[in-house]
Amino acid sequence: MTAINSGDTAWVLIATALVLMMTPALAFFYGGMVRKKNILSTLNLSFIVMAVISLQWVVIGYSLVFGPSIGGLIGNLNYLGFTGVGVAPNATYAPTIPHVAYAAYQMTFAIITPALISGAFVERVRFKTFLVFIVLWATFVYGPVAHWVWGEGGLFHSLGVLDFAGGTVVHVTAGFSALMFAKVIGPRRGFGKVTMEPSNIPFTVLGAGLLWMGWFGFNGGSALAANGIAANAIVTTNTAAAASGLMWMFLSWRDSKPSVLGIVTGAVVGLVAITPAAGYVTPMAAILIGMVAASISYYAIKFRQARQLDESLDVWACHGMGGLWGCLATGLFASKAVNPAGADGLLYGNPSQFLVQALTVVIVIAFAMTMTFIITKALHKVMGLRVSPNAEEVGLDISEHGERAYS
Amino acid sequence: MTKKIEAIIREETLNDVKDALKKIGIVGMNVIDVRGHGRQGGITLVGRTGTYQVDMLPRVQVNIVLSDNNVERTVNTICSAAKTGNIGDGIIFIYPVEEVIRIRTGERGHAALMYEGDIDTLPVAGG
């Protein structure tokens, strides 16, 4: 029953590499949108997460999420330091690949999630504090939420919530934590008064392109097997990205011109929204999911701007709201005809699935925001969240790292 | 007397200006990328959602040092090549120059400005 399948293993190993690539891709996606005095700092806020969370995951993170459940709330410490995470498959989660391959694949999700949040507080965050924040956040926010949704015996997993590749676990938690972090840290100096022009939109296009490609591993790999579900996930992923990118283009065109920054943002938002649904819905449903996602995030950005809130790179609008929509959409469009291991959604005569999705996402939002509030307020008191006003004017590349991007 | 012309023009007119100046025999010049604004204030760019204003616009500054008697013709040439008729076409400043020294030869004054085939050796077109 737990024989290793080489095809499945090969695909998950490749998917692991694809998803890991998404974090440097995100670095460029974000880096291009900040002013040139903060571009290295912004790239690094993603890159360094690969180093920090890789260690956190091996030492404790994996065990908190996928260790045997303690009351549905958190995994126990059985897998501390990857103890017992070896070649033999973990029959509960991935019976056809080595346990260590599953743990490595999951690590890449744990890495990109805190990196996503960094878009909220670029150009002003104190680097030292950020390092502590990501460890605390990965341990006390990502750990529990991922366990509730994905862990065997986890709170919402037991209720039957569907989150194929992390719409809730990754994007809703990151997006709403970003919103809270931005509120606590406050706006950049001069926000709303001086123009903060993106310094390198080509970097952002490059990052978005690599994210699109990497997402095939993110969603396709979440089948944990080289099979039809993986293929369907890749097709729905691609379809939603396409529909959302186009939709954003039309919205932007209607307001002024078809912005390239807008088009690539739209594609990423489509990828976010399809994430929880990818393995459960049809390609036609993916078109709808993508188009609606673009509309929601587009107007969420306008709403955020109207509120004068400096959630700088719109992590909430794109990942939080895109992920929220994707999670609910999974409860609408999921079909057992696509994936017998899934469930039918509201449109297939099962309204209770929609309610489970809604309940999960509401509690996850409340939890993520509360915990992020506590962590950021505590760090603000103990270490300080932001650099000095002068350091901020000089730019974080020089003031935090002693380097400049261009000479 | 020697004069320096600083012409701040649209980036997209630089090639036309350069060609027109070459035709009347302006051989030496240098060009600086500058940012700024005059009466037009700024431009509107498109962001993720809708537009935003940028008030410092990219322009190029063309620097030319030449003899007094060539200034008027050069200025007219720049104006006709750089003009689009829209607000933001640019501006020209003219300064007196104290001294000119060519580093390679040590020549000074008018001699330091002379090139073969320059404006003082070419016949005036149409004149």
Coordinates of N, CA and C in Angstrom, one line a residue, chain A residues 60-230:
Chain A
I60 N 11.1 22.8 13.4 CA 9.9 22.6 14.1 C 8.6 22.8 13.2
G61 N 8.8 23.6 12.1 CA 7.6 23.9 11.3 C 6.8 22.7 10.8
Y62 N 7.5 21.8 10.2 CA 6.9 20.7 9.6 C 6.1 19.9 10.6
S63 N 6.7 19.7 11.8 CA 6.0 18.9 12.8 C 4.8 19.6 13.3
L64 N 4.8 20.9 13.4 CA 3.6 21.7 13.9 C 2.4 21.5 12.9
V65 N 2.7 21.4 11.6 CA 1.7 21.3 10.6 C 1.2 19.9 10.4
F66 N 2.2 19.0 10.3 CA 1.9 17.6 9.8 C 2.1 16.5 10.9
G67 N 2.6 16.9 12.1 CA 2.7 16.0 13.1 C 1.3 15.5 13.6
P68 N 1.2 14.3 14.2 CA -0.1 13.9 14.7 C -0.8 15.0 15.5
S69 N -2.1 15.1 15.2 CA -2.9 16.3 15.7 C -3.1 16.3 17.2
I70 N -2.9 17.4 17.8 CA -3.3 17.6 19.3 C -4.6 18.3 19.3
G71 N -5.7 17.6 19.4 CA -7.0 18.2 19.5 C -7.5 18.9 18.3
G72 N -6.9 18.7 17.1 CA -7.3 19.4 15.9 C -6.7 20.8 15.8
L73 N -5.9 21.2 16.8 CA -5.4 22.5 16.8 C -4.0 22.7 16.3
I74 N -3.1 21.7 16.5 CA -1.7 21.8 16.1 C -1.1 20.5 16.1
G75 N -0.1 20.3 15.2 CA 0.6 19.0 15.2 C 1.5 18.9 16.4
N76 N 1.8 17.6 16.8 CA 2.7 17.5 17.9 C 4.1 17.5 17.5
L77 N 5.1 17.2 18.4 CA 6.5 17.4 18.1 C 7.2 16.1 17.6
N78 N 6.4 15.2 17.1 CA 7.0 13.9 16.7 C 8.0 14.0 15.6
Y79 N 7.8 15.1 14.7 CA 8.7 15.2 13.6 C 9.8 16.3 13.8
L80 N 10.0 16.7 15.1 CA 10.9 17.7 15.4 C 12.3 17.4 14.8
G81 N 12.9 18.4 14.1 CA 14.2 18.1 13.4 C 14.1 17.1 12.3
F82 N 12.9 16.9 11.7 CA 12.7 15.9 10.7 C 12.9 14.5 11.2
T83 N 12.8 14.3 12.5 CA 12.9 12.9 13.1 C 11.8 12.0 12.5
G84 N 12.2 10.9 11.9 CA 11.2 10.0 11.4 C 10.7 10.4 10.0
V85 N 11.3 11.5 9.5 CA 10.9 11.9 8.1 C 11.9 11.4 7.2
G86 N 11.7 10.3 6.6 CA 12.7 9.6 5.8 C 12.2 9.2 4.5
V87 N 12.8 8.1 4.0 CA 12.4 7.6 2.7 C 11.0 6.9 2.7
A88 N 10.7 6.2 3.8 CA 9.4 5.5 3.9 C 8.3 6.6 3.7
P89 N 7.3 6.3 2.9 CA 6.2 7.2 2.7 C 5.4 7.5 4.0
N90 N 4.8 8.7 4.1 CA 3.8 9.0 5.1 C 2.4 8.6 4.6
A91 N 1.9 7.5 5.0 CA 0.7 6.9 4.4 C -0.5 7.9 4.5
T92 N -0.5 8.7 5.5 CA -1.6 9.7 5.7 C -1.7 10.7 4.6
Y93 N -0.5 11.3 4.2 CA -0.5 12.4 3.3 C -0.1 12.1 1.9
A94 N 0.8 11.3 1.7 CA 1.4 11.0 0.4 C 1.9 9.6 0.3
P95 N 1.1 8.6 0.1 CA 1.5 7.2 0.2 C 2.4 6.7 -0.9
T96 N 2.6 7.5 -1.9 CA 3.4 7.0 -3.0 C 4.7 7.7 -3.2
I97 N 5.1 8.6 -2.3 CA 6.4 9.3 -2.5 C 7.1 9.2 -1.1
P98 N 8.4 9.4 -1.1 CA 9.1 9.4 0.2 C 8.6 10.5 1.1
H99 N 8.5 10.2 2.4 CA 8.0 11.2 3.4 C 8.8 12.5 3.3
V100 N 10.1 12.3 3.1 CA 11.0 13.5 3.1 C 10.7 14.4 1.8
A101 N 10.2 13.7 0.7 CA 9.9 14.5 -0.5 C 8.6 15.3 -0.2
Y102 N 7.7 14.7 0.5 CA 6.5 15.5 0.9 C 6.8 16.7 1.8
A103 N 7.7 16.4 2.8 CA 8.1 17.5 3.7 C 8.8 18.6 3.0
A104 N 9.6 18.2 2.0 CA 10.4 19.3 1.3 C 9.4 20.1 0.4
Y105 N 8.5 19.4 -0.2 CA 7.5 20.1 -1.1 C 6.7 21.1 -0.2
Q106 N 6.2 20.6 0.9 CA 5.5 21.5 1.8 C 6.3 22.7 2.3
M107 N 7.6 22.5 2.4 CA 8.5 23.6 2.9 C 8.4 24.8 2.0
T108 N 8.3 24.5 0.7 CA 8.4 25.6 -0.3 C 7.1 26.5 -0.1
F109 N 6.0 25.9 0.4 CA 4.8 26.7 0.6 C 5.0 27.6 1.9
A110 N 5.6 26.9 2.9 CA 5.8 27.6 4.2 C 6.8 28.8 3.9
I111 N 7.7 28.7 2.9 CA 8.6 29.8 2.6 C 8.0 30.9 1.9
I112 N 7.2 30.7 0.9 CA 6.7 31.8 0.1 C 5.6 32.6 0.9
T113 N 4.9 32.0 1.9 CA 3.8 32.7 2.5 C 4.3 33.9 3.3
P114 N 5.3 33.8 4.2 CA 5.8 35.0 4.8 C 6.4 36.0 3.8
A115 N 7.0 35.5 2.8 CA 7.6 36.4 1.8 C 6.5 37.2 1.1
L116 N 5.3 36.6 0.9 CA 4.2 37.4 0.3 C 3.8 38.6 1.2
I117 N 3.9 38.4 2.5 CA 3.5 39.5 3.4 C 4.4 40.7 3.3
S118 N 5.6 40.5 2.9 CA 6.6 41.6 2.9 C 6.2 42.7 2.0
G119 N 5.3 42.5 1.0 CA 4.9 43.6 0.2 C 4.1 44.7 0.9
A120 N 3.6 44.4 2.1 CA 2.8 45.3 2.9 C 3.7 46.4 3.5
F121 N 4.9 46.1 3.8 CA 5.7 47.1 4.6 C 7.1 47.4 4.0
V122 N 7.2 47.2 2.7 CA 8.5 47.5 2.1 C 8.9 49.0 2.3
E123 N 10.1 49.3 2.1 CA 10.6 50.7 2.1 C 10.6 51.3 3.5
R124 N 10.3 50.6 4.5 CA 10.4 51.2 5.9 C 10.6 50.2 7.0
V125 N 10.5 48.9 6.7 CA 10.6 47.9 7.8 C 12.1 47.8 8.3
R126 N 12.2 47.6 9.6 CA 13.6 47.3 10.1 C 13.9 45.8 9.9
F127 N 15.0 45.6 9.3 CA 15.3 44.2 8.8 C 15.5 43.2 10.0
K128 N 16.1 43.7 11.0 CA 16.3 42.8 12.2 C 14.9 42.3 12.7
T129 N 14.0 43.3 12.8 CA 12.7 43.0 13.3 C 11.9 42.0 12.4
F130 N 12.1 42.2 11.1 CA 11.5 41.4 10.1 C 12.0 39.9 10.2
L131 N 13.3 39.7 10.5 CA 13.8 38.4 10.7 C 13.1 37.7 11.9
V132 N 12.9 38.4 12.9 CA 12.2 37.8 14.1 C 10.7 37.6 13.7
F133 N 10.1 38.5 13.0 CA 8.7 38.4 12.7 C 8.4 37.2 11.9
I134 N 9.2 36.9 10.9 CA 8.9 35.7 10.0 C 9.0 34.4 10.8
V135 N 9.9 34.3 11.7 CA 10.0 33.1 12.5 C 8.7 33.0 13.4
L136 N 8.4 34.0 14.1 CA 7.2 34.0 14.9 C 5.9 33.7 14.1
W137 N 5.8 34.4 13.0 CA 4.6 34.3 12.2 C 4.5 32.9 11.6
A138 N 5.6 32.3 11.1 CA 5.6 31.0 10.5 C 5.2 30.0 11.6
T139 N 5.6 30.2 12.8 CA 5.4 29.3 13.9 C 4.0 29.4 14.5
F140 N 3.5 30.6 14.7 CA 2.3 30.8 15.4 C 1.1 31.2 14.5
V141 N 1.3 31.5 13.3 CA 0.2 31.7 12.4 C 0.1 30.6 11.3
Y142 N 1.2 30.5 10.5 CA 1.2 29.5 9.4 C 1.0 28.1 10.0
G143 N 1.7 27.8 11.0 CA 1.7 26.5 11.6 C 0.3 26.0 11.9
P144 N -0.4 26.8 12.8 CA -1.7 26.4 13.2 C -2.7 26.3 12.0
V145 N -2.7 27.4 11.2 CA -3.7 27.4 10.1 C -3.5 26.3 9.1
A146 N -2.2 26.0 8.8 CA -1.9 24.9 7.8 C -2.4 23.6 8.4
H147 N -2.2 23.5 9.8 CA -2.6 22.2 10.4 C -4.2 22.1 10.4
W148 N -4.9 23.2 10.7 CA -6.3 23.2 10.7 C -6.9 22.7 9.4
V149 N -6.3 23.2 8.3 CA -6.8 23.0 6.9 C -6.3 21.7 6.3
W150 N -5.0 21.4 6.5 CA -4.4 20.3 5.8 C -4.1 19.1 6.7
G151 N -3.9 19.4 8.0 CA -3.5 18.3 8.9 C -4.6 17.3 9.1
E152 N -4.2 16.0 9.1 CA -5.2 14.9 9.4 C -5.7 15.2 10.8
G153 N -7.0 15.3 11.0 CA -7.6 15.6 12.3 C -7.7 17.1 12.6
G154 N -7.1 17.9 11.7 CA -7.2 19.4 11.8 C -8.6 19.8 11.8
L155 N -8.8 20.9 12.6 CA -10.1 21.5 12.8 C -11.0 21.6 11.6
F156 N -10.6 22.2 10.5 CA -11.4 22.4 9.3 C -11.2 21.2 8.4
H157 N -10.1 20.5 8.4 CA -9.9 19.4 7.6 C -11.0 18.3 8.0
S158 N -11.3 18.2 9.3 CA -12.3 17.3 9.7 C -13.7 17.6 9.2
L159 N -13.9 19.0 9.0 CA -15.2 19.4 8.5 C -15.3 19.2 7.0
G160 N -14.2 18.9 6.4 CA -14.2 18.6 5.0 C -13.9 19.8 4.1
V161 N -13.2 20.8 4.7 CA -12.9 22.0 3.8 C -12.0 21.6 2.7
L162 N -12.2 22.2 1.5 CA -11.3 22.0 0.4 C -10.4 23.2 0.2
D163 N -9.1 22.9 0.2 CA -8.1 23.9 -0.1 C -7.0 23.1 -0.9
F164 N -7.1 23.1 -2.2 CA -6.2 22.2 -3.0 C -4.8 22.5 -2.8
A165 N -4.4 23.8 -2.9 CA -3.0 24.1 -2.9 C -2.7 25.3 -2.0
G166 N -3.6 25.7 -1.2 CA -3.3 26.8 -0.2 C -3.9 28.1 -0.4
G167 N -5.1 28.2 -1.1 CA -5.8 29.5 -1.2 C -6.0 30.1 0.2
T168 N -6.4 29.3 1.1 CA -6.6 29.8 2.5 C -5.3 29.8 3.3
V169 N -4.6 28.6 3.2 CA -3.4 28.5 4.1 C -2.4 29.5 3.7
V170 N -2.2 29.7 2.4 CA -1.1 30.6 2.0 C -1.6 32.0 1.7
H171 N -2.6 32.2 0.9 CA -3.0 33.5 0.4 C -3.9 34.3 1.3
V172 N -4.9 33.7 1.9 CA -5.7 34.4 2.8 C -4.9 34.8 4.1
T173 N -4.2 33.9 4.6 CA -3.4 34.2 5.8 C -2.4 35.3 5.5
A174 N -1.6 35.2 4.4 CA -0.7 36.2 4.1 C -1.3 37.5 3.8
G175 N -2.4 37.5 3.0 CA -3.1 38.8 2.6 C -3.6 39.6 3.8
F176 N -4.3 38.9 4.7 CA -4.9 39.6 5.8 C -3.9 39.9 6.9
S177 N -2.9 39.1 7.0 CA -1.8 39.5 7.9 C -1.1 40.7 7.4
A178 N -0.9 40.8 6.1 CA -0.3 42.0 5.5 C -1.1 43.2 5.8
L179 N -2.4 43.1 5.7 CA -3.3 44.3 6.0 C -3.1 44.8 7.4
M180 N -3.0 43.8 8.3 CA -2.8 44.2 9.7 C -1.4 44.8 10.0
F181 N -0.4 44.2 9.4 CA 0.9 44.7 9.5 C 1.0 46.1 9.0
A182 N 0.4 46.4 7.9 CA 0.4 47.7 7.3 C -0.2 48.7 8.2
K183 N -1.3 48.3 8.8 CA -2.0 49.3 9.8 C -1.1 49.6 11.0
V184 N -0.4 48.5 11.5 CA 0.4 48.8 12.7 C 1.6 49.6 12.4
I185 N 2.3 49.3 11.3 CA 3.6 49.9 11.0 C 3.4 51.4 10.5
G186 N 2.2 51.6 9.8 CA 1.9 53.0 9.3 C 2.5 53.2 7.9
P187 N 2.1 54.3 7.3 CA 2.5 54.6 5.9 C 4.0 55.0 5.8
R188 N 4.5 54.8 4.6 CA 5.8 55.4 4.3 C 5.8 56.9 4.4
R189 N 7.0 57.4 4.7 CA 7.1 58.9 4.7 C 6.7 59.5 3.4
G190 N 5.9 60.5 3.4 CA 5.5 61.1 2.1 C 4.4 60.4 1.4
F191 N 3.8 59.3 2.0 CA 2.8 58.6 1.3 C 1.6 59.5 1.0
G192 N 1.1 59.5 -0.2 CA 0.0 60.3 -0.5 C 0.4 61.8 -0.9
K193 N 1.6 62.2 -0.6 CA 2.1 63.5 -0.9 C 3.1 63.5 -2.1
V194 N 4.0 62.6 -2.0 CA 5.0 62.5 -3.1 C 4.7 61.2 -4.0
T195 N 5.0 61.3 -5.3 CA 4.7 60.2 -6.1 C 5.8 59.1 -5.8
M196 N 5.3 57.9 -5.6 CA 6.3 56.8 -5.4 C 6.2 55.9 -6.6
E197 N 7.0 56.2 -7.6 CA 7.0 55.5 -8.9 C 7.7 54.2 -8.8
P198 N 7.1 53.1 -9.4 CA 7.8 51.8 -9.5 C 9.2 52.0 -10.2
S199 N 10.2 51.5 -9.7 CA 11.5 51.8 -10.3 C 11.9 50.9 -11.5
N200 N 11.3 49.7 -11.6 CA 11.7 48.7 -12.6 C 10.5 47.8 -12.9
I201 N 9.6 48.3 -13.7 CA 8.4 47.4 -14.0 C 8.8 46.2 -14.8
P202 N 9.9 46.2 -15.6 CA 10.4 45.0 -16.3 C 10.7 43.8 -15.3
F203 N 11.3 44.2 -14.1 CA 11.5 43.2 -13.1 C 10.2 42.6 -12.6
T204 N 9.1 43.4 -12.5 CA 7.8 42.9 -12.1 C 7.2 42.0 -13.1
V205 N 7.4 42.3 -14.4 CA 6.9 41.4 -15.4 C 7.7 40.1 -15.4
L206 N 9.0 40.2 -15.2 CA 9.8 39.0 -15.1 C 9.3 38.1 -14.0
G207 N 9.1 38.7 -12.8 CA 8.7 38.0 -11.6 C 7.3 37.4 -11.9
A208 N 6.4 38.1 -12.5 CA 5.1 37.6 -12.7 C 5.1 36.4 -13.6
G209 N 6.0 36.5 -14.7 CA 6.1 35.4 -15.6 C 6.6 34.1 -14.9
L210 N 7.6 34.3 -14.1 CA 8.2 33.1 -13.4 C 7.2 32.6 -12.3
L211 N 6.4 33.5 -11.7 CA 5.4 33.0 -10.8 C 4.3 32.1 -11.5
W212 N 3.9 32.6 -12.7 CA 2.9 31.9 -13.5 C 3.5 30.4 -13.8
M213 N 4.7 30.4 -14.2 CA 5.3 29.1 -14.5 C 5.4 28.2 -13.2
G214 N 5.9 28.8 -12.2 CA 6.1 28.1 -10.9 C 4.8 27.6 -10.3
W215 N 3.7 28.3 -10.6 CA 2.4 27.9 -10.1 C 2.0 26.6 -10.6
F216 N 2.5 26.2 -11.8 CA 2.2 24.8 -12.2 C 2.7 23.8 -11.2
G217 N 3.8 24.1 -10.6 CA 4.3 23.2 -9.5 C 3.5 23.3 -8.2
F218 N 3.1 24.6 -7.9 CA 2.3 24.9 -6.7 C 1.0 24.1 -6.8
N219 N 0.3 24.3 -7.9 CA -1.0 23.7 -7.9 C -1.0 22.2 -8.5
G220 N -0.2 22.1 -9.6 CA -0.1 20.7 -10.2 C 0.6 19.7 -9.2
G221 N 1.6 20.2 -8.5 CA 2.3 19.3 -7.6 C 1.4 18.9 -6.4
S222 N 0.4 19.8 -6.1 CA -0.5 19.5 -4.9 C -1.3 18.2 -5.1
A223 N -1.4 17.7 -6.3 CA -2.0 16.4 -6.5 C -1.1 15.3 -5.9
L224 N 0.1 15.6 -5.6 CA 1.1 14.7 -5.0 C 1.3 13.4 -5.8
A225 N 0.9 13.5 -7.1 CA 1.0 12.4 -7.9 C 1.1 12.8 -9.4
A226 N 1.7 12.1 -10.2 CA 1.8 12.4 -11.7 C 0.6 11.8 -12.3
N227 N -0.6 12.5 -12.2 CA -1.8 11.9 -12.7 C -2.7 12.9 -13.3
G228 N -4.0 12.5 -13.6 CA -4.9 13.4 -14.2 C -5.3 14.6 -13.4
I229 N -5.4 14.4 -12.1 CA -5.7 15.5 -11.2 C -4.6 16.6 -11.3
A230 N -3.4 16.2 -11.4 CA -2.3 17.1 -11.5 C -2.4 17.9 -12.9

